[in-house]
Amino acid sequence: QESPHLYTREEVRAHSSPETRIWVTLGCEVFDVTEFVDLHPGGPSKLMLAAGGPLEPFWALYAVHNQPHVRELLAQYKVGELSPEDKEPFTLKTSDPYSDDPVRHPALKVNSQRPFNAEPPPELLTENYITPNPIFFTRNHLPVPNLDPETYRLHVVGPPEGQSLSLSLNDLYQFPKHEITVTLQCAGNRRSEMTRFKEVKGLEWNTGAISTARWAGARLCDVLAKAGHQLCETEAHVCFEGLDSDPTGTAYGASIPLARAMDPEAEVLLAYEMNGQPLPRDHGFPVRVVVPGVVGARHVKWLGKVSVEPEESYSHWQRRDYKGFSPSVDWDTVDFDSAPSIQELPVQSAITEPKDGETVQSGEVTIKGYAWSGGGRAVVRVDVSLDGGLTWQVAELDGEEPRPRKAWAWRLWQLQASVPAGKKELNIVCKAVDDSYNVQPDTVAPIWNLRGVLSNAWHRVHVRVAP
Ligand code: HEM
Ligand code: MTE
């Protein structure tokens, strides 16, 4: 075996632009990643932050890289090693960016620690119609900011003929307080079922990237009106910026159409309370956006800025993520500009009891779950099958009676079914129908997509029957 080329950190540093080629280090190894920059799933600009230096401080922020397939990919680009005097492994001198994250409830199933992403286990998820704050699913892309409620200001950019506002929490409390029950679902809920069919890129969510709370706050339409905004004929979008930001200072961002924001019936909130409490830090303290009926990604937490723009937010999460594609599209052919950003979500349901692989008693079985649809469409029925979809029974719906066109919250459902005598196993399936008669697809195959979003096929649970 040939001995590797040796380079000093100085030499590595000289390779930090396309002209000089782009080198990075990990441990004592040196890589030339010039050809990979444009292919980076997190975007070229993020990768370039590490150009000419160590990856460790950045990968400490994005633990998505701690996977064997990422290491293998990087290994292809190895060009040498650091020379002995520079071999001292890089250690982060500054403090851990996540060290200030809040303490979390031990019941949460953690899909990623840094940034923190976790879901309640199915047996707790549907115990309560309103999800208790400590087990509400959490989807963070960055460290949780620690904001002082005394100095917090929300910046609302006004139109030329209006006025920009800088609102303290107390200013927000002066707007009429509006309280509504809203279910929040991540576009990646049930992604693990897509992964089982064919690999996708993303966090492994099971059925718990969904939760329900009573949210209270000022209506966005009231705040926008105060700044002088009106509904306009031309297309416009309300862009939101979070106060959580990455090492370049780029904030989490997203947008919704102005028409939704200005519609009092759409009930978009700048929420400062969750189930009667100030928002917990993980859920956006002190203020977050709540967009009823719309994908979780637009409910921007730790809200810092609101502006009305002719175009959707330029954020990575609006333009390069949270979009759906044909099963035929892969990472070599994907054109993110060709697909609309996900806003309203499709009809969804899942079984939370019994659990896959469980053994149930013969005689009677209780089947429980949740069902929800986007855009304020009410769930009108949940069908359950014990034989993989050959025959069906209708489940009983619990929870708040939905208001017409404003069914923002889920229905919990249950079915008490008798287990056919002699059955050794059951293939339990559920599917929901909303008031537009939208239904769920029976399998994952036709809706599989490279990012693993919008996973709403019939939910299936296989159980054995105790003899
Ligand atoms: C995602 C590789 C540098 C930020 C990814 C993924 C790969 C990758 C393979 C997809 C992982 C998955 O979803 O399974 C690399 C390589 C790098 C590099 C080989 C260096 C040569 C960086 C740097 C940053 C960064 C320096 C940040 C400053 C991200 C982000 C994602 C990502 C934000 C997207 C995570 C998501 O989709 O939620 N990277 N990366 N990467 N990377 Fe990197
Ligand atoms: N807002 C900010 N500022 N930063 C984020 O990482 N994640 C979004 C959204 N708002 C996010 C954010 C996503 S993808 C989802 S699904 C929801 O917040 C999750 O909200 P929760 O953590 O309160 O459940």
XYZ file of C-alpha atoms and ligand atoms in Angstrom:
534
model
C 0.000 0.000 0.000
C 1.304 3.446 -0.952
C 1.783 5.925 1.852
C -0.741 8.773 1.662
C 0.091 12.273 0.499
C 0.682 14.500 3.512
C -0.617 18.061 3.707
C -0.413 20.790 6.329
C -3.543 22.612 7.552
C -2.017 25.648 5.773
C -2.123 23.805 2.446
C -5.669 22.614 3.044
C -6.701 26.193 3.801
C -5.380 27.294 0.392
C -8.016 25.068 -1.257
C -11.227 26.910 -0.522
C -12.617 28.046 -3.856
C -13.555 26.368 -7.157
C -10.412 27.894 -8.766
C -8.050 26.320 -6.221
C -10.390 23.314 -5.741
C -12.272 22.673 -2.532
C -10.704 20.648 0.229
C -11.999 19.719 3.668
C -10.689 17.582 6.519
C -12.310 15.068 8.825
C -10.115 13.671 11.582
C -6.657 13.481 9.985
C -7.928 12.785 6.471
C -8.004 15.292 3.615
C -10.706 15.282 0.909
C -11.121 17.109 -2.409
C -14.890 17.565 -2.637
C -14.948 19.993 -5.615
C -17.082 17.615 -7.690
C -19.536 17.036 -4.834
C -20.319 20.657 -3.954
C -23.221 21.027 -6.401
C -24.588 17.599 -5.458
C -24.711 18.281 -1.723
C -28.249 17.532 -0.443
C -27.935 20.375 2.073
C -27.026 22.839 -0.710
C -23.655 24.077 -2.048
C -23.533 27.182 0.142
C -23.639 25.172 3.369
C -20.857 22.860 2.249
C -18.749 25.876 1.230
C -18.761 27.092 4.834
C -16.342 24.283 5.601
C -14.143 24.837 2.510
C -10.442 24.734 3.364
C -10.991 23.488 6.913
C -12.427 20.862 9.218
C -15.954 19.469 8.866
C -16.339 18.666 12.576
C -17.732 22.012 13.791
C -20.387 21.968 11.058
C -21.236 18.314 11.353
C -21.663 18.865 15.085
C -24.564 21.095 14.077
C -25.983 18.735 11.463
C -25.782 15.261 12.922
C -27.464 13.933 9.752
C -23.854 13.351 8.638
C -23.192 10.750 11.342
C -24.287 7.911 9.102
C -22.219 5.251 7.364
C -23.457 6.209 3.890
C -22.215 9.777 4.358
C -18.767 8.522 5.467
C -18.587 6.190 2.461
C -19.498 8.982 0.121
C -16.795 11.223 1.568
C -14.206 8.430 1.409
C -14.355 8.467 -2.402
C -12.901 11.967 -2.395
C -9.884 11.282 -0.170
C -6.647 12.807 -1.483
C -4.338 12.406 1.511
C -3.808 12.998 5.199
C -2.685 15.792 7.476
C 1.059 15.843 8.123
C 2.106 14.580 11.584
C 2.616 18.047 13.133
C -0.956 18.975 12.111
C -2.545 15.654 12.951
C -3.943 16.847 16.272
C -7.652 16.057 15.722
C -9.830 19.118 15.491
C -11.779 19.805 18.631
C -14.504 22.374 18.917
C -13.095 25.243 20.977
C -16.364 27.118 21.178
C -19.138 25.593 23.194
C -21.565 23.007 21.826
C -24.272 24.952 19.923
C -26.896 22.600 21.369
C -25.769 22.814 24.984
C -28.513 25.334 25.726
C -31.350 23.191 24.304
C -34.164 22.532 26.805
C -34.543 19.303 28.788
C -37.008 16.945 27.080
C -39.576 14.432 28.238
C -38.169 10.898 28.447
C -41.236 9.377 26.730
C -40.328 11.017 23.420
C -38.859 8.722 20.770
C -35.829 10.623 19.530
C -35.130 10.471 15.786
C -32.248 12.949 15.975
C -30.681 14.599 19.020
C -28.945 17.494 17.229
C -31.041 19.149 15.932
C -33.718 17.728 18.212
C -36.437 15.717 16.458
C -38.723 13.461 18.402
C -42.222 11.986 18.430
C -44.531 10.646 21.123
C -44.891 6.852 21.119
C -48.175 5.589 19.574
C -49.507 4.381 22.934
C -49.391 7.975 24.271
C -50.221 9.812 21.040
C -53.956 9.139 21.141
C -54.394 8.900 24.917
C -55.573 12.517 24.903
C -57.438 14.491 22.250
C -55.190 17.431 23.164
C -51.542 16.392 23.167
C -49.849 17.418 26.450
C -47.106 19.982 25.750
C -44.175 17.860 27.005
C -44.894 15.054 24.514
C -45.973 17.181 21.520
C -43.772 16.092 18.590
C -40.777 18.334 17.976
C -39.200 19.125 14.628
C -36.178 21.450 14.886
C -33.668 22.166 12.136
C -31.225 24.102 14.351
C -30.384 24.788 18.007
C -33.256 26.227 20.052
C -32.774 29.990 20.544
C -33.027 31.290 24.089
C -35.097 34.469 23.792
C -35.765 37.051 26.466
C -39.508 37.853 26.572
C -38.700 41.349 27.879
C -36.608 42.376 24.897
C -38.348 40.205 22.279
C -39.646 42.167 19.285
C -41.563 40.968 16.256
C -40.663 42.963 13.176
C -43.570 43.397 10.758
C -42.580 45.057 7.499
C -45.315 47.425 6.303
C -46.192 48.420 2.732
C -44.885 51.757 1.325
C -48.184 53.450 2.163
C -48.378 51.781 5.609
C -46.016 51.492 8.593
C -43.528 48.911 9.805
C -44.182 47.595 13.310
C -41.846 46.455 16.040
C -44.117 44.563 18.424
C -43.274 43.557 21.979
C -45.134 40.646 23.546
C -47.255 43.188 25.369
C -48.135 44.861 22.044
C -49.261 41.488 20.687
C -51.480 40.924 23.733
C -53.381 44.117 22.771
C -54.799 42.494 19.623
C -58.007 40.460 20.138
C -56.998 37.076 21.552
C -58.111 34.190 19.381
C -57.993 30.542 20.529
C -58.404 27.474 18.303
C -57.643 23.750 18.333
C -55.211 22.883 15.542
C -53.424 19.685 14.572
C -49.880 20.134 13.335
C -48.401 17.472 11.084
C -44.927 17.300 9.588
C -44.711 16.528 5.860
C -42.405 13.662 6.852
C -44.915 11.919 9.143
C -44.880 8.135 8.432
C -41.740 8.489 6.308
C -40.377 5.220 7.719
C -43.014 3.338 5.711
C -41.698 4.931 2.508
C -38.132 4.042 3.488
C -39.155 0.405 3.944
C -40.381 0.389 0.354
C -37.342 2.187 -1.076
C -34.685 4.389 0.513
C -35.430 8.105 0.924
C -33.467 11.023 2.407
C -34.818 12.293 5.681
C -35.512 11.619 9.336
C -37.145 8.316 10.180
C -40.562 9.445 11.449
C -43.079 6.784 12.412
C -46.743 7.683 12.954
C -46.067 10.356 15.595
C -44.973 13.457 13.642
C -48.441 14.837 14.376
C -49.967 16.381 17.519
C -52.848 18.625 18.539
C -52.984 21.688 20.795
C -55.176 24.640 21.740
C -53.277 27.633 20.364
C -53.976 31.219 21.379
C -52.649 34.473 20.008
C -53.295 37.400 17.715
C -54.713 36.760 14.273
C -52.125 37.402 11.563
C -54.747 39.299 9.507
C -55.240 41.787 12.358
C -51.495 42.413 12.694
C -50.998 42.752 8.925
C -53.943 45.168 8.734
C -52.407 47.285 11.512
C -49.263 47.611 9.401
C -51.437 48.747 6.494
C -51.473 45.593 4.385
C -54.463 44.778 2.238
C -55.392 41.898 0.028
C -54.068 42.687 -3.457
C -55.002 41.433 -6.907
C -51.485 40.339 -7.793
C -49.981 37.221 -6.281
C -48.206 37.814 -2.988
C -46.822 35.799 -0.109
C -46.321 36.382 3.585
C -42.751 35.400 4.466
C -41.798 34.373 8.001
C -38.325 34.282 9.512
C -37.367 32.407 12.656
C -34.771 33.594 15.170
C -32.971 30.231 14.943
C -30.106 30.495 12.478
C -27.230 28.457 11.091
C -23.527 29.463 11.176
C -23.975 31.803 8.166
C -26.734 33.612 10.042
C -29.347 32.171 7.681
C -32.639 31.884 9.570
C -35.277 29.197 9.240
C -37.909 30.614 6.917
C -41.127 29.763 5.094
C -44.111 31.497 3.487
C -47.831 31.179 2.852
C -49.996 32.934 0.242
C -51.173 36.412 1.283
C -54.761 35.395 0.489
C -54.676 32.784 3.273
C -52.972 35.169 5.691
C -55.542 37.938 5.163
C -58.581 35.633 5.325
C -60.090 35.916 8.829
C -61.812 32.551 8.208
C -58.409 30.870 7.737
C -57.584 31.832 11.355
C -53.818 32.083 10.893
C -52.373 32.935 14.317
C -49.308 34.534 15.784
C -49.563 32.231 18.778
C -48.098 32.950 22.207
C -49.973 30.234 24.118
C -50.143 26.464 23.727
C -52.719 24.641 25.864
C -53.070 27.626 28.178
C -49.330 27.987 28.817
C -46.696 30.251 27.274
C -45.192 28.342 24.317
C -42.535 25.865 25.472
C -39.067 26.697 24.106
C -39.103 23.709 21.718
C -42.362 24.916 20.191
C -41.335 28.487 19.459
C -41.224 30.599 22.642
C -42.300 33.361 22.741
C -44.210 33.539 19.406
C -44.833 31.157 16.513
C -47.054 31.085 13.455
C -49.939 28.595 13.419
C -51.418 28.031 9.953
C -54.462 25.764 10.406
C -54.770 22.981 7.827
C -51.289 23.568 6.438
C -48.083 21.492 6.652
C -46.010 21.960 9.833
C -43.075 23.493 7.972
C -44.969 26.796 7.521
C -45.715 27.156 11.265
C -42.528 29.148 11.835
C -41.299 29.068 15.453
C -39.323 31.766 17.340
C -40.852 34.237 14.901
C -38.645 37.284 14.276
C -39.905 38.842 11.073
C -43.005 38.976 8.898
C -42.996 40.577 5.449
C -45.195 40.569 2.356
C -43.300 39.734 -0.834
C -44.188 39.189 -4.504
C -42.475 35.756 -4.375
C -42.459 32.820 -1.977
C -39.763 32.793 0.729
C -36.298 32.125 -0.687
C -35.568 29.845 2.247
C -34.100 26.400 1.562
C -37.107 24.902 3.364
C -39.583 26.657 1.084
C -37.799 26.090 -2.224
C -35.511 23.071 -1.902
C -37.437 20.883 0.499
C -41.050 20.061 1.456
C -42.181 19.402 -2.120
C -43.647 16.276 -3.673
C -42.409 14.462 -6.816
C -43.210 11.467 -9.000
C -41.759 8.098 -7.942
C -39.693 8.311 -11.160
C -37.730 11.365 -9.968
C -34.357 10.734 -8.276
C -31.620 12.990 -6.896
C -29.982 13.240 -10.338
C -33.140 14.408 -12.097
C -35.016 16.355 -9.420
C -35.934 19.945 -10.350
C -37.205 21.578 -7.185
C -38.484 24.625 -9.101
C -40.892 22.411 -11.046
C -43.079 21.489 -8.055
C -45.237 23.664 -5.811
C -44.323 23.956 -2.140
C -46.511 21.792 0.078
C -49.212 23.858 1.790
C -52.485 22.004 2.577
C -51.842 18.343 3.380
C -53.758 15.326 2.050
C -56.083 13.126 4.119
C -54.264 10.992 6.678
C -54.965 8.312 9.283
C -53.033 5.793 11.352
C -53.550 3.016 13.863
C -52.006 3.601 17.291
C -53.379 0.504 19.025
C -52.637 -2.401 18.782
C -49.003 -2.058 17.746
C -47.391 -3.912 14.868
C -46.117 -7.320 15.991
C -48.229 -7.351 19.165
C -50.245 -10.392 20.294
C -53.938 -9.656 20.937
C -56.479 -11.748 22.846
C -59.059 -13.763 20.945
C -62.653 -12.627 21.344
C -62.671 -8.827 21.114
C -60.016 -6.405 19.936
C -59.979 -2.617 20.410
C -58.448 -0.692 17.551
C -57.599 2.996 18.005
C -56.039 5.718 15.936
C -56.212 9.230 14.548
C -57.468 10.771 11.301
C -57.017 14.259 9.888
C -57.141 16.149 6.618
C -55.592 19.431 5.471
C -57.253 22.681 4.414
C -59.998 22.528 7.042
C -61.591 19.482 5.393
C -63.346 17.355 7.997
C -62.778 13.622 8.322
C -66.214 12.131 7.727
C -65.393 8.431 8.082
C -62.677 5.985 9.033
C -62.874 2.462 7.623
C -61.070 -0.395 9.366
C -60.338 -3.862 8.040
C -59.081 -6.902 9.953
C -58.301 -8.884 6.816
C -55.926 -6.638 4.876
C -58.706 -4.721 3.111
C -61.102 -7.447 1.940
C -63.920 -6.466 4.308
C -64.453 -3.223 6.236
C -66.133 -1.828 9.334
C -66.747 1.810 10.189
C -64.969 3.180 13.270
C -66.484 5.519 15.837
C -65.173 9.118 15.672
C -64.346 10.960 18.906
C -63.156 14.484 19.633
C -64.379 17.970 18.824
C -67.213 18.243 16.271
C -65.634 20.060 13.332
C -66.875 23.457 12.174
C -67.746 23.620 8.446
C -64.609 24.286 6.345
C -62.628 24.829 9.569
C -61.905 21.277 10.669
C -58.399 22.163 11.774
C -58.028 19.362 14.308
C -57.834 15.580 14.103
C -60.511 13.080 15.062
C -59.511 10.221 17.287
C -61.345 7.022 16.394
C -61.867 3.552 17.744
C -63.449 0.271 16.797
C -64.425 -2.577 19.043
C -64.300 -5.612 16.733
C -64.773 -9.307 17.304
C -61.896 -11.471 16.218
C -63.205 -14.128 13.811
C -62.953 -17.551 15.483
C -59.940 -19.593 14.473
C -57.954 -16.584 13.192
C -54.224 -16.860 14.096
C -53.306 -13.405 12.850
C -54.921 -10.144 11.763
C -53.892 -7.700 9.063
C -55.451 -4.537 10.435
C -55.799 -1.632 8.027
C -57.285 1.849 8.377
C -58.186 4.534 5.859
C -59.962 7.860 6.270
C -62.320 9.805 4.013
C -62.628 13.602 4.171
C -65.597 15.780 3.276
C -64.341 16.258 -0.294
C -64.388 12.437 -0.491
C -60.620 12.377 -0.782
C -59.278 8.949 0.188
C -55.884 7.506 1.027
C -53.960 5.395 -1.512
C -53.798 1.691 -0.636
C -50.032 1.309 -0.947
C -46.846 3.363 -0.760
C -45.451 2.430 -4.202
C -47.438 4.934 -6.310
C -46.780 7.842 -3.937
C -43.146 7.112 -3.053
C -40.954 10.198 -3.512
C -37.254 10.822 -2.991
C -37.752 13.044 0.058
C -40.276 10.717 1.704
C -42.972 13.360 2.238
C -46.793 13.077 2.016
C -46.745 9.453 3.174
C -50.461 8.683 3.618
C -51.064 5.166 2.310
C -53.473 2.891 4.233
C -51.857 2.218 7.577
C -51.299 -1.477 8.200
C -50.614 -3.313 11.435
C -49.977 -7.025 11.643
C -50.817 -8.791 14.934
C -50.996 -12.365 16.189
C -54.029 -13.704 18.029
C -53.315 -15.494 21.321
C -54.395 -19.138 21.050
C -27.225 16.744 4.127
C -22.851 15.156 2.785
C -20.846 19.307 4.369
C -25.157 20.735 6.017
C -26.199 15.948 3.655
C -26.379 14.616 3.137
C -25.165 14.178 2.741
C -24.196 15.213 3.030
C -24.844 12.837 2.087
C -27.696 13.862 3.092
C -27.756 12.987 4.299
C -29.060 12.239 4.480
O -30.120 12.896 4.472
O -28.998 11.021 4.652
C -21.942 16.149 3.079
C -20.548 16.092 2.737
C -19.994 17.281 3.159
C -21.028 18.053 3.786
C -19.851 14.921 2.039
C -18.567 17.783 3.052
C -17.753 17.418 2.105
C -21.825 20.026 5.020
C -21.610 21.255 5.738
C -22.843 21.642 6.212
C -23.806 20.675 5.765
C -20.273 21.942 5.922
C -23.262 22.826 7.058
C -22.615 23.923 7.227
C -26.097 19.818 5.566
C -27.527 19.992 5.693
C -28.111 18.842 5.131
C -27.039 17.986 4.697
C -28.248 21.186 6.301
C -29.598 18.597 4.937
C -30.231 17.940 6.086
C -31.703 17.756 5.754
O -32.008 17.506 4.577
O -32.500 17.869 6.648
N -24.869 16.292 3.598
N -22.213 17.333 3.719
N -23.155 19.701 5.068
N -25.846 18.627 4.952
Fe -24.028 17.982 4.337
N -39.648 27.083 12.727
C -38.355 27.373 12.962
N -38.020 28.637 13.255
N -37.389 26.419 12.882
C -37.702 25.114 12.556
O -36.802 24.263 12.518
N -39.491 23.530 11.889
C -40.752 23.480 11.134
C -41.831 24.284 11.832
N -41.337 25.576 12.209
C -39.065 24.787 12.271
C -40.025 25.825 12.416
C -41.270 22.153 10.882
S -40.628 21.290 9.554
C -42.332 21.634 11.592
S -43.019 20.144 11.180
C -42.909 22.360 12.739
O -42.230 23.576 12.987
C -42.838 21.498 13.981
O -43.360 22.176 15.082
P -43.184 21.580 16.544
O -41.727 21.305 16.780
O -43.771 22.566 17.476
O -43.966 20.276 16.532
